[in-house]
Short mmCIF file of C-alpha atoms and ligand atoms in Angstrom, two decimals:
data_model
loop_
_atom_site.label_atom_id
_atom_site.label_comp_id
_atom_site.label_asym_id
_atom_site.label_seq_id
_atom_site.Cartn_x
_atom_site.Cartn_y
_atom_site.Cartn_z
CA MET A 1 92.76 111.85 -23.81
CA SER A 2 89.75 109.66 -23.32
CA GLU A 3 87.94 108.48 -26.44
CA GLN A 4 85.50 106.19 -24.68
CA LYS A 5 82.03 107.72 -24.26
CA PHE A 6 81.07 107.91 -20.58
CA THR A 7 77.54 108.38 -19.25
CA PRO A 8 77.25 111.86 -17.64
CA ARG A 9 77.37 110.84 -14.00
CA VAL A 10 77.88 112.79 -10.78
CA PHE A 11 79.40 111.35 -7.62
CA SER A 12 80.20 113.20 -4.41
CA GLY A 13 80.40 112.44 -0.72
CA ILE A 14 80.57 113.93 2.74
CA GLN A 15 82.11 112.41 5.87
CA PRO A 16 79.79 111.57 8.76
CA SER A 17 82.49 112.89 11.09
CA GLY A 18 80.23 115.34 12.91
CA GLY A 19 77.20 117.51 12.24
CA LEU A 20 76.82 119.21 8.87
CA THR A 21 78.06 122.80 8.65
CA LEU A 22 77.04 125.76 6.54
CA GLY A 23 80.35 125.14 4.68
CA ASN A 24 79.27 121.64 3.65
CA TYR A 25 75.86 122.98 2.64
CA LEU A 26 77.03 125.91 0.51
CA GLY A 27 80.22 124.29 -0.82
CA ALA A 28 78.71 120.92 -1.67
CA ILE A 29 75.10 119.98 -0.90
CA LYS A 30 73.45 122.97 -2.59
CA ARG A 31 75.24 122.06 -5.81
CA PHE A 32 74.35 118.36 -5.36
CA VAL A 33 70.66 119.32 -5.39
CA GLN A 34 71.06 121.46 -8.54
CA MET A 35 72.93 118.72 -10.42
CA GLN A 36 70.21 116.22 -9.56
CA GLU A 37 67.87 118.37 -11.68
CA GLU A 38 70.32 118.51 -14.61
CA ASP A 39 71.15 115.92 -17.21
CA PHE A 40 73.14 113.56 -14.96
CA GLU A 41 72.79 110.33 -13.06
CA THR A 42 73.58 111.37 -9.48
CA ILE A 43 75.09 109.34 -6.66
CA TYR A 44 75.61 110.90 -3.23
CA CYS A 45 77.47 109.19 -0.44
CA MET A 46 78.09 109.31 3.31
CA VAL A 47 81.76 108.35 3.27
CA ASP A 48 81.92 106.44 6.56
CA LEU A 49 85.16 104.64 5.64
CA HIS A 50 86.82 108.04 5.30
CA ALA A 51 85.40 109.23 8.61
CA ILE A 52 87.25 106.52 10.58
CA THR A 53 90.64 107.76 9.35
CA VAL A 54 90.41 109.72 12.59
CA TRP A 55 88.82 108.22 15.73
CA GLN A 56 85.02 108.04 15.70
CA ASP A 57 83.00 106.81 18.61
CA PRO A 58 80.94 103.93 17.09
CA ALA A 59 77.56 105.16 18.39
CA ASP A 60 78.33 108.69 17.14
CA LEU A 61 79.33 107.35 13.72
CA THR A 62 76.01 105.52 13.39
CA ARG A 63 74.02 108.58 14.45
CA ASN A 64 76.06 110.98 12.29
CA THR A 65 75.64 108.76 9.22
CA ARG A 66 71.85 108.77 9.61
CA GLU A 67 71.82 112.49 10.39
CA LEU A 68 73.88 113.22 7.29
CA ALA A 69 71.45 111.19 5.18
CA ALA A 70 68.61 113.18 6.76
CA GLY A 71 70.50 116.40 5.94
CA PHE A 72 70.86 115.39 2.29
CA ILE A 73 67.18 114.55 1.96
CA ALA A 74 66.01 117.62 3.91
CA SER A 75 68.14 119.83 1.63
CA GLY A 76 66.36 118.50 -1.44
CA ILE A 77 68.17 115.34 -2.53
CA SER A 78 65.44 112.93 -3.52
CA PRO A 79 66.03 109.18 -3.09
CA GLU A 80 63.80 108.77 -6.15
CA LYS A 81 66.07 110.89 -8.35
CA SER A 82 69.50 110.20 -6.82
CA ILE A 83 71.21 107.12 -5.46
CA LEU A 84 71.92 107.71 -1.75
CA ILE A 85 74.41 105.40 -0.06
CA ASN A 86 76.80 104.98 2.80
CA GLN A 87 80.18 103.96 1.45
CA SER A 88 80.70 100.82 3.56
CA GLN A 89 77.55 99.18 2.12
CA VAL A 90 79.09 99.20 -1.36
CA PRO A 91 82.24 97.07 -0.96
CA GLU A 92 83.56 97.86 -4.46
CA HIS A 93 84.73 101.28 -3.16
CA ALA A 94 87.27 99.67 -0.81
CA GLN A 95 88.17 96.96 -3.33
CA LEU A 96 89.04 99.47 -6.05
CA GLY A 97 90.70 101.58 -3.35
CA TRP A 98 93.25 98.81 -2.83
CA ILE A 99 94.07 98.66 -6.55
CA PHE A 100 94.56 102.45 -6.52
CA ASN A 101 96.86 102.19 -3.47
CA CYS A 102 99.06 100.22 -5.83
CA VAL A 103 98.75 102.82 -8.63
CA ALA A 104 99.27 106.03 -6.61
CA ARG A 105 102.87 106.95 -5.81
CA MET A 106 104.21 107.89 -2.37
CA GLY A 107 105.53 111.16 -3.78
CA TRP A 108 102.05 112.13 -4.98
CA MET A 109 100.47 111.37 -1.62
CA LYS A 110 103.10 113.29 0.31
CA ARG A 111 102.14 116.45 -1.56
CA MET A 112 98.53 116.37 -0.31
CA THR A 113 98.07 119.50 1.77
CA GLN A 114 94.95 118.20 3.55
CA PHE A 115 96.98 115.38 5.13
CA LYS A 116 99.53 117.92 6.34
CA ASP A 117 96.75 120.13 7.74
CA LYS A 118 94.88 117.30 9.44
CA ALA A 119 97.88 115.34 10.72
CA GLY A 120 99.58 118.56 11.85
CA LYS A 121 102.75 118.20 13.87
CA ASN A 122 101.76 114.72 14.90
CA ALA A 123 102.08 113.07 11.47
CA GLU A 124 103.96 110.00 12.81
CA ASN A 125 100.94 109.22 14.92
CA ALA A 126 98.32 109.71 12.18
CA SER A 127 96.59 106.60 10.82
CA LEU A 128 97.78 105.02 7.59
CA GLY A 129 94.18 105.48 6.40
CA LEU A 130 94.42 109.27 6.76
CA PHE A 131 97.52 109.25 4.55
CA GLY A 132 95.94 106.93 1.95
CA TYR A 133 92.49 108.58 2.00
CA PRO A 134 92.85 110.34 -1.39
CA ALA A 135 93.41 106.99 -3.19
CA LEU A 136 90.16 105.68 -1.68
CA MET A 137 88.48 108.93 -2.71
CA ALA A 138 89.67 108.34 -6.29
CA ALA A 139 88.11 104.87 -6.09
CA ASP A 140 84.83 106.30 -4.73
CA ILE A 141 84.58 108.41 -7.87
CA LEU A 142 86.02 106.09 -10.49
CA VAL A 143 84.16 102.95 -9.39
CA TYR A 144 81.15 104.74 -10.94
CA HIS A 145 83.09 106.09 -13.94
CA ALA A 146 81.80 109.44 -12.63
CA THR A 147 82.38 112.31 -15.05
CA HIS A 148 81.66 115.22 -12.67
CA VAL A 149 82.33 115.78 -8.97
CA PRO A 150 80.83 118.83 -7.20
CA VAL A 151 83.03 119.81 -4.23
CA GLY A 152 84.31 122.77 -2.23
CA GLU A 153 87.62 124.41 -3.09
CA ASP A 154 89.52 122.37 -0.45
CA GLN A 155 89.03 119.17 -2.46
CA LYS A 156 90.60 120.46 -5.68
CA GLN A 157 93.97 118.81 -5.07
CA HIS A 158 92.35 115.43 -4.37
CA LEU A 159 90.46 115.64 -7.66
CA GLU A 160 93.68 116.36 -9.52
CA LEU A 161 95.12 113.24 -7.89
CA THR A 162 92.04 111.28 -9.02
CA ARG A 163 92.80 112.29 -12.61
CA ASP A 164 96.48 111.33 -12.15
CA ILE A 165 95.48 107.90 -10.84
CA ALA A 166 93.02 107.34 -13.72
CA ALA A 167 95.64 108.41 -16.27
CA LYS A 168 98.38 106.21 -14.79
CA PHE A 169 96.07 103.17 -14.61
CA ASN A 170 94.97 103.69 -18.23
CA HIS A 171 98.58 104.18 -19.34
CA ASP A 172 100.12 101.28 -17.36
CA TYR A 173 97.52 98.77 -18.56
CA GLY A 174 97.19 100.22 -22.07
CA VAL A 175 93.44 100.83 -21.76
CA ASP A 176 91.00 103.71 -22.02
CA PHE A 177 88.94 102.56 -19.06
CA PHE A 178 88.71 105.30 -16.42
CA PRO A 179 87.41 108.78 -17.33
CA MET A 180 89.17 112.08 -16.64
CA THR A 181 86.69 113.35 -14.05
CA GLU A 182 85.85 117.07 -14.01
CA PRO A 183 85.73 118.89 -10.69
CA VAL A 184 82.73 121.22 -10.32
CA ILE A 185 83.79 124.03 -7.98
CA GLU A 186 81.32 126.85 -8.53
CA GLY A 187 79.38 129.57 -6.74
CA ALA A 188 79.97 132.39 -4.28
CA ALA A 189 80.90 130.13 -1.35
CA THR A 190 83.28 127.41 -2.53
CA ARG A 191 85.37 128.05 0.59
CA VAL A 192 83.36 129.17 3.61
CA MET A 193 85.71 130.35 6.34
CA SER A 194 85.57 130.05 10.12
CA LEU A 195 83.51 132.77 11.83
CA ARG A 196 86.34 133.21 14.34
CA ASP A 197 89.29 133.29 11.95
CA GLY A 198 88.97 134.34 8.30
CA SER A 199 92.11 132.43 7.34
CA LYS A 200 90.74 129.01 8.43
CA LYS A 201 88.12 126.88 6.67
CA MET A 202 84.80 126.40 8.48
CA SER A 203 84.97 122.79 9.61
CA LYS A 204 82.85 120.23 11.50
CA SER A 205 85.82 119.22 13.60
CA ASP A 206 86.95 122.70 14.68
CA PRO A 207 87.02 122.57 18.50
CA SER A 208 85.22 125.93 18.64
CA ASP A 209 81.48 125.59 18.02
CA ALA A 210 81.32 129.38 17.60
CA SER A 211 83.53 129.02 14.48
CA ARG A 212 80.76 127.37 12.47
CA ILE A 213 77.05 127.35 11.79
CA ASN A 214 75.71 123.83 12.20
CA MET A 215 72.74 122.82 10.09
CA THR A 216 70.97 121.85 13.32
CA ASP A 217 71.55 125.21 15.09
CA ASP A 218 68.35 126.99 16.09
CA ALA A 219 67.54 130.60 15.17
CA ASP A 220 68.99 132.01 18.40
CA ALA A 221 72.27 130.13 18.02
CA ILE A 222 72.64 131.23 14.39
CA ALA A 223 71.93 134.88 15.23
CA LYS A 224 74.37 134.81 18.17
CA LYS A 225 77.18 133.22 16.15
CA ILE A 226 76.77 135.75 13.33
CA ARG A 227 76.59 138.65 15.78
CA LYS A 228 79.84 137.47 17.39
CA ALA A 229 81.58 136.66 14.09
CA LYS A 230 84.97 138.32 13.83
CA THR A 231 84.97 141.40 11.58
CA ASP A 232 86.94 144.62 11.12
CA PRO A 233 85.77 148.10 12.10
CA ASP A 234 85.16 149.45 8.56
CA ALA A 235 81.90 149.72 6.64
CA LEU A 236 81.24 147.28 3.80
CA PRO A 237 82.65 148.35 0.42
CA SER A 238 80.52 148.87 -2.69
CA GLU A 239 82.98 147.09 -5.01
CA VAL A 240 84.33 143.52 -4.89
CA GLU A 241 87.94 144.79 -4.91
CA GLY A 242 87.27 146.42 -1.55
CA LEU A 243 87.03 142.94 0.03
CA ALA A 244 90.47 141.83 -1.18
CA GLU A 245 92.34 142.39 2.08
CA ARG A 246 89.37 141.80 4.37
CA PRO A 247 88.93 137.99 4.73
CA GLU A 248 86.25 138.12 7.45
CA ALA A 249 84.14 140.71 5.61
CA ARG A 250 84.55 138.77 2.36
CA ASN A 251 83.44 135.58 4.05
CA LEU A 252 80.20 137.08 5.41
CA VAL A 253 79.38 138.70 2.06
CA ASN A 254 80.09 135.44 0.22
CA ILE A 255 77.78 133.58 2.60
CA PHE A 256 75.06 136.20 2.04
CA ALA A 257 75.45 135.92 -1.75
CA ALA A 258 75.40 132.11 -1.75
CA LEU A 259 72.39 131.88 0.57
CA SER A 260 70.41 134.36 -1.52
CA ASP A 261 71.55 132.96 -4.92
CA ARG A 262 72.96 136.33 -5.91
CA THR A 263 76.38 137.46 -7.08
CA VAL A 264 78.76 139.22 -4.68
CA GLU A 265 78.60 142.33 -6.94
CA ASP A 266 74.84 142.40 -6.64
CA VAL A 267 74.94 142.05 -2.85
CA LEU A 268 77.54 144.82 -2.49
CA ASN A 269 75.38 147.10 -4.64
CA GLU A 270 72.75 146.78 -1.96
CA VAL A 271 74.78 146.64 1.27
CA GLY A 272 77.88 148.71 0.34
CA GLY A 273 78.38 151.45 2.97
CA GLN A 274 76.58 149.52 5.74
CA GLN A 275 78.27 148.89 9.10
CA PHE A 276 78.40 145.31 10.37
CA GLY A 277 75.89 146.27 13.07
CA THR A 278 73.32 146.66 10.27
CA PHE A 279 74.53 143.91 7.95
CA LYS A 280 74.89 141.08 10.49
CA PRO A 281 71.18 141.00 11.51
CA LEU A 282 70.24 140.89 7.79
CA LEU A 283 72.59 137.96 7.30
CA ALA A 284 71.27 136.21 10.41
CA ASP A 285 67.65 136.56 9.22
CA LEU A 286 68.59 135.23 5.80
CA ALA A 287 70.49 132.26 7.25
CA VAL A 288 67.62 131.39 9.59
CA SER A 289 65.06 131.62 6.79
CA LYS A 290 67.09 129.23 4.60
CA LEU A 291 68.32 126.80 7.25
CA ALA A 292 65.34 126.51 9.63
CA PRO A 293 63.14 124.52 7.18
CA ILE A 294 66.05 122.15 6.54
CA SER A 295 66.78 121.52 10.22
CA THR A 296 63.08 121.04 11.00
CA GLU A 297 62.82 118.44 8.24
CA MET A 298 66.05 116.77 9.41
CA ALA A 299 64.60 116.40 12.91
CA ARG A 300 61.42 114.87 11.46
CA LEU A 301 63.41 112.37 9.37
CA MET A 302 65.59 111.45 12.35
CA ASP A 303 62.45 110.31 14.18
CA ASP A 304 62.33 107.35 11.80
CA PRO A 305 65.86 105.90 11.52
CA ALA A 306 64.51 102.64 10.07
CA GLU A 307 63.24 104.57 7.04
CA ILE A 308 66.68 106.17 6.57
CA ASP A 309 68.31 102.72 6.77
CA ARG A 310 65.85 101.41 4.18
CA ILE A 311 66.72 104.27 1.79
CA LEU A 312 70.46 103.57 2.21
CA ALA A 313 70.02 99.83 1.67
CA LYS A 314 68.01 100.45 -1.51
CA GLY A 315 70.69 102.94 -2.66
CA ALA A 316 73.42 100.35 -2.04
CA SER A 317 71.75 97.76 -4.23
CA GLN A 318 71.20 100.34 -7.02
CA ALA A 319 74.83 101.46 -6.70
CA ARG A 320 76.18 97.92 -6.94
CA GLU A 321 74.51 97.50 -10.33
CA ILE A 322 76.98 100.14 -11.51
CA THR A 323 80.03 99.32 -9.39
CA ALA A 324 80.13 95.50 -9.64
CA PRO A 325 80.68 95.36 -13.44
CA ILE A 326 83.27 98.18 -13.29
CA LEU A 327 85.22 96.39 -10.55
CA LYS A 328 84.95 93.05 -12.39
CA ARG A 329 86.39 94.59 -15.56
CA THR A 330 89.13 96.32 -13.53
CA TYR A 331 90.17 92.95 -12.04
CA GLU A 332 90.25 91.42 -15.54
CA ILE A 333 92.40 94.30 -16.84
CA VAL A 334 94.81 93.84 -13.90
CA GLY A 335 94.95 90.09 -14.53
CA MET A 336 93.20 88.70 -11.46
CA VAL A 337 91.80 85.18 -11.94
CA GLY A 338 88.04 85.44 -11.41
N1 AQP B 1 84.24 125.43 4.69
C1 AQP B 1 83.85 124.87 3.56
N2 AQP B 1 83.50 125.63 2.50
C2 AQP B 1 83.08 125.07 1.33
N3 AQP B 1 82.99 123.73 1.15
C3 AQP B 1 83.33 122.94 2.19
N4 AQP B 1 83.33 121.60 2.35
C4 AQP B 1 83.75 121.29 3.60
N5 AQP B 1 84.01 122.41 4.27
C5 AQP B 1 83.76 123.45 3.43
C6 AQP B 1 82.95 120.67 1.30
O1 AQP B 1 82.05 119.74 1.87
C7 AQP B 1 82.27 118.46 1.24
C8 AQP B 1 82.41 117.41 2.27
O2 AQP B 1 83.54 117.58 3.08
P1 AQP B 1 83.94 116.39 4.06
O3 AQP B 1 83.04 116.31 5.20
O4 AQP B 1 84.08 115.13 3.33
O5 AQP B 1 85.36 116.75 4.53
P2 AQP B 1 86.02 118.08 4.89
O6 AQP B 1 86.27 118.89 3.66
O7 AQP B 1 87.23 117.71 5.66
O8 AQP B 1 84.92 118.81 5.77
P3 AQP B 1 85.03 119.29 7.21
O9 AQP B 1 83.73 119.94 7.57
O10 AQP B 1 86.25 120.12 7.38
O11 AQP B 1 85.13 117.94 8.00
P4 AQP B 1 86.19 117.46 9.03
O12 AQP B 1 86.19 118.52 10.08
O13 AQP B 1 85.70 116.14 9.53
O14 AQP B 1 87.50 117.36 8.33
C9 AQP B 1 83.48 118.61 0.33
O15 AQP B 1 83.03 118.80 -0.98
C10 AQP B 1 84.14 119.83 0.84
O16 AQP B 1 84.87 120.51 -0.17
#
């Protein structure tokens, strides 16, 4: 166990691999904003190096990176309170990533379920980067000595790997250098599911646009997607247990609870007994009232890409004040001549 005292520090990132979804917002960004107001230093990142593990059109990658930064800021992340960066502007991420490629074991990486999900049947044709991605993710976190990482449920296994890599590095080199980072997976919507299939995660890269709510969707699109969301024919239950075998109903209730900052119990107290024909318009109104101000602000910020670039450049230089000494010390520990 770690005896070194680490500064309470939060790091988390999102891939600019498409537009932001309601899943990213409820599973990650909403918590990012809360932690910025707590007793932590906070660093939030557009992980562009991760995005290219699958093909990205260069012009789309540039636009998506700026749009993601706009989404962070519009959701309440303040560049005055948090360090906002894109990963490729802070080279220590990739440099520590290489060291961790040499610490992580093939057997560990082969157990990563996200690689299996993303590579699918075509694993032989997947990029080496997609396979190695979790070691770079460990470096993203540990190059800041981050103590806490807010994420959605799907990232839990990668955070366990991050701890394994930190522990093996510390053990192999006989140091107490990298912290055992804590995952922060909290709230009613740590795993928002597809609106078309309650067994699949809502995802930016799902080919069906109807499966997700994009942060840039207008009120009509949001209402239509919720109206068409797959459900079952029964009324909503009054108790949480009644959602156990009903993934689509559970998903919509979880979204309602997370958007309104209420517990699922509390929501079911109010809506238990309602048919979806009554509940879905309530959910649509709630989603529009929460998301419309964010998408309006995103559009305003996107009118001035130079300002976004300036914020990211300033964030990179603040970040490097933390990452450069940590990488330098890592190289010394490993025995690199500097
Ligand atoms: N459906 C979700 N529910 C809750 N949290 C989610 N997150 C993603 N989807 C959901 C959380 O958002 C953060 C950033 O994720 P990411 O963009 O780095 O990668 P991802 O998990 O692979 O997200 P996507 O939307 O599915 O992207 P693509 O389609 O490009 O792979 C993480 O904290 C994640 O848990």
